[in-house]
């Protein structure tokens, strides 16, 4: 099934752009974080606290695997750590076209300042956390992606037009 799958760091705009893209393409919008929370009946922060990151990652892979049952092509936004897990690579490949939303660290930092919903950003200095995690993840995001989209300074309309154009030929 050729879904369009948005990957990228926390705060890169996967959900906000994803919703708009889905509307523009008349497709359903799916968010793996939401699916995980719905299936678990609890918030991501509670899953991390009670089951650890490992428990969350297991649930995340289950939610991704279930997307193979979707009948219609969707726009899917996945959690920032999902593409980093090797067990998800084949699933992503099978599900569709993977688009990496690349955003500058300063933009991520602005958007994530004060966020209380993401356990991996808790405590310490936000800037160093982003830089460290990004250092571990960036090459994997690039590797997993079929398309890399520079999002900095572009409007949603521009980004949607670019996605439409660049996915036409895939
Ligand atoms: C995570 C990103 C979050 C969520 C969880 C872990 C990560 O999703 O899945 O807090 O490892 O980067 P968003 O990227 O939608 O914030």
mmCIF file of N, CA, C and O and ligand atoms in Angstrom, residues 8-12 14-15 31-33 44 48 53 56-57 60 77-82 85 112 117-120 133 137 141, ligand 1:
data_model
loop_
_atom_site.group_PDB
_atom_site.id
_atom_site.type_symbol
_atom_site.label_atom_id
_atom_site.label_comp_id
_atom_site.label_asym_id
_atom_site.label_seq_id
_atom_site.Cartn_x
_atom_site.Cartn_y
_atom_site.Cartn_z
ATOM 1 N N UNK A 8 10.752 12.299 10.989
ATOM 2 C CA UNK A 8 11.583 13.445 11.349
ATOM 3 C C UNK A 8 11.616 13.614 12.852
ATOM 4 O O UNK A 8 10.877 12.937 13.588
ATOM 5 N N UNK A 9 12.460 14.536 13.289
ATOM 6 C CA UNK A 9 12.657 14.764 14.720
ATOM 7 C C UNK A 9 11.371 15.297 15.353
ATOM 8 O O UNK A 9 10.515 15.850 14.660
ATOM 9 N N UNK A 10 11.261 15.140 16.676
ATOM 10 C CA UNK A 10 10.151 15.767 17.402
ATOM 11 C C UNK A 10 10.133 17.257 17.051
ATOM 12 O O UNK A 10 11.186 17.896 17.015
ATOM 13 N N UNK A 11 8.960 17.791 16.781
ATOM 14 C CA UNK A 11 8.853 19.220 16.478
ATOM 15 C C UNK A 11 9.146 19.575 15.034
ATOM 16 O O UNK A 11 9.165 20.751 14.665
ATOM 17 N N UNK A 12 9.359 18.569 14.185
ATOM 18 C CA UNK A 12 9.695 18.897 12.778
ATOM 19 C C UNK A 12 8.450 19.197 11.954
ATOM 20 O O UNK A 12 8.559 19.579 10.793
ATOM 21 N N UNK A 14 5.643 16.997 11.612
ATOM 22 C CA UNK A 14 5.017 15.815 10.997
ATOM 23 C C UNK A 14 3.498 15.832 11.154
ATOM 24 O O UNK A 14 2.771 15.567 10.206
ATOM 25 N N UNK A 15 3.040 16.175 12.351
ATOM 26 C CA UNK A 15 1.595 16.142 12.584
ATOM 27 C C UNK A 15 0.898 17.339 11.939
ATOM 28 O O UNK A 15 -0.110 17.170 11.244
ATOM 29 N N UNK A 31 -1.778 8.983 12.914
ATOM 30 C CA UNK A 31 -0.625 9.367 13.722
ATOM 31 C C UNK A 31 -0.283 8.163 14.622
ATOM 32 O O UNK A 31 -1.131 7.720 15.392
ATOM 33 N N UNK A 32 0.926 7.626 14.488
ATOM 34 C CA UNK A 32 1.238 6.402 15.257
ATOM 35 C C UNK A 32 1.219 6.661 16.770
ATOM 36 O O UNK A 32 0.824 5.795 17.534
ATOM 37 N N UNK A 33 1.619 7.860 17.204
ATOM 38 C CA UNK A 33 1.582 8.159 18.642
ATOM 39 C C UNK A 33 0.157 8.058 19.170
ATOM 40 O O UNK A 33 -0.086 7.515 20.253
ATOM 41 N N UNK A 44 1.503 8.708 26.341
ATOM 42 C CA UNK A 44 2.877 8.260 26.087
ATOM 43 C C UNK A 44 3.759 8.426 27.315
ATOM 44 O O UNK A 44 4.541 7.543 27.659
ATOM 45 N N UNK A 48 5.955 5.418 29.067
ATOM 46 C CA UNK A 48 7.397 5.489 29.349
ATOM 47 C C UNK A 48 7.654 5.250 30.835
ATOM 48 O O UNK A 48 8.572 4.535 31.213
ATOM 49 N N UNK A 53 11.145 2.890 27.938
ATOM 50 C CA UNK A 53 11.176 3.166 26.493
ATOM 51 C C UNK A 53 10.964 1.875 25.701
ATOM 52 O O UNK A 53 10.321 1.871 24.656
ATOM 53 N N UNK A 56 7.379 1.166 25.212
ATOM 54 C CA UNK A 56 6.819 2.087 24.220
ATOM 55 C C UNK A 56 7.194 1.648 22.813
ATOM 56 O O UNK A 56 6.369 1.626 21.908
ATOM 57 N N UNK A 57 8.454 1.290 22.612
ATOM 58 C CA UNK A 57 8.922 0.906 21.264
ATOM 59 C C UNK A 57 8.201 -0.346 20.768
ATOM 60 O O UNK A 57 7.917 -0.474 19.582
ATOM 61 N N UNK A 60 4.839 0.753 19.680
ATOM 62 C CA UNK A 60 4.947 1.562 18.468
ATOM 63 C C UNK A 60 5.064 0.650 17.229
ATOM 64 O O UNK A 60 4.427 0.884 16.205
ATOM 65 N N UNK A 77 1.834 10.022 10.060
ATOM 66 C CA UNK A 77 2.904 10.675 10.801
ATOM 67 C C UNK A 77 3.391 9.697 11.866
ATOM 68 O O UNK A 77 2.576 9.130 12.600
ATOM 69 N N UNK A 78 4.694 9.447 11.906
ATOM 70 C CA UNK A 78 5.213 8.498 12.900
ATOM 71 C C UNK A 78 6.061 9.222 13.942
ATOM 72 O O UNK A 78 6.648 10.268 13.661
ATOM 73 N N UNK A 79 6.128 8.664 15.146
ATOM 74 C CA UNK A 79 6.931 9.259 16.209
ATOM 75 C C UNK A 79 8.390 9.413 15.780
ATOM 76 O O UNK A 79 8.892 8.634 14.964
ATOM 77 N N UNK A 80 9.063 10.414 16.360
ATOM 78 C CA UNK A 80 10.424 10.747 15.952
ATOM 79 C C UNK A 80 11.436 9.617 16.096
ATOM 80 O O UNK A 80 12.442 9.572 15.387
ATOM 81 N N UNK A 81 11.166 8.673 17.026
ATOM 82 C CA UNK A 81 12.136 7.602 17.242
ATOM 83 C C UNK A 81 11.819 6.344 16.447
ATOM 84 O O UNK A 81 12.638 5.424 16.383
ATOM 85 N N UNK A 82 10.641 6.308 15.846
ATOM 86 C CA UNK A 82 10.210 5.070 15.164
ATOM 87 C C UNK A 82 11.150 4.632 14.037
ATOM 88 O O UNK A 82 11.540 3.459 13.980
ATOM 89 N N UNK A 85 14.473 2.603 14.857
ATOM 90 C CA UNK A 85 14.462 1.210 15.309
ATOM 91 C C UNK A 85 14.567 0.278 14.103
ATOM 92 O O UNK A 85 13.697 0.303 13.232
ATOM 93 N N UNK A 112 9.934 23.159 20.642
ATOM 94 C CA UNK A 112 9.873 22.163 21.719
ATOM 95 C C UNK A 112 10.049 22.774 23.111
ATOM 96 O O UNK A 112 9.849 22.089 24.112
ATOM 97 N N UNK A 117 5.141 16.884 27.046
ATOM 98 C CA UNK A 117 4.524 15.619 26.616
ATOM 99 C C UNK A 117 5.539 14.600 26.106
ATOM 100 O O UNK A 117 5.178 13.473 25.827
ATOM 101 N N UNK A 118 6.799 15.023 25.945
ATOM 102 C CA UNK A 118 7.779 14.126 25.335
ATOM 103 C C UNK A 118 8.849 13.708 26.348
ATOM 104 O O UNK A 118 9.776 14.472 26.647
ATOM 105 N N UNK A 119 8.757 12.465 26.833
ATOM 106 C CA UNK A 119 9.662 12.001 27.902
ATOM 107 C C UNK A 119 11.139 12.135 27.554
ATOM 108 O O UNK A 119 11.962 12.375 28.437
ATOM 109 N N UNK A 120 11.497 11.986 26.276
ATOM 110 C CA UNK A 120 12.926 12.013 25.932
ATOM 111 C C UNK A 120 13.529 13.414 26.021
ATOM 112 O O UNK A 120 14.736 13.576 25.911
ATOM 113 N N UNK A 133 20.586 13.790 20.430
ATOM 114 C CA UNK A 133 19.672 12.825 19.794
ATOM 115 C C UNK A 133 19.730 12.933 18.267
ATOM 116 O O UNK A 133 19.725 11.936 17.558
ATOM 117 N N UNK A 137 20.544 10.238 15.278
ATOM 118 C CA UNK A 137 19.438 9.851 14.395
ATOM 119 C C UNK A 137 19.532 10.316 12.949
ATOM 120 O O UNK A 137 18.939 9.690 12.070
ATOM 121 N N UNK A 141 17.612 8.768 9.601
ATOM 122 C CA UNK A 141 16.473 9.414 8.917
ATOM 123 C C UNK A 141 16.767 9.512 7.411
ATOM 124 O O UNK A 141 15.922 9.217 6.578
HETATM 125 C C1 LIG B 1 9.708 10.264 20.366
HETATM 126 C C2 LIG B 1 8.894 11.135 19.671
HETATM 127 C C3 LIG B 1 7.489 11.377 20.010
HETATM 128 C C4 LIG B 1 6.902 10.141 20.721
HETATM 129 C C5 LIG B 1 7.761 9.746 21.876
HETATM 130 C C6 LIG B 1 9.206 9.423 21.479
HETATM 131 C C7 LIG B 1 11.127 10.109 19.943
HETATM 132 O O1 LIG B 1 6.727 11.647 18.836
HETATM 133 O O2 LIG B 1 6.783 9.076 19.828
HETATM 134 O O3 LIG B 1 7.745 10.792 22.821
HETATM 135 O O4 LIG B 1 11.768 9.109 20.305
HETATM 136 O O5 LIG B 1 11.616 10.998 19.198
HETATM 137 P P1 LIG B 1 6.822 13.043 17.989
HETATM 138 O O6 LIG B 1 8.010 12.923 17.089
HETATM 139 O O7 LIG B 1 5.546 13.049 17.226
HETATM 140 O O8 LIG B 1 6.946 14.127 18.974
#
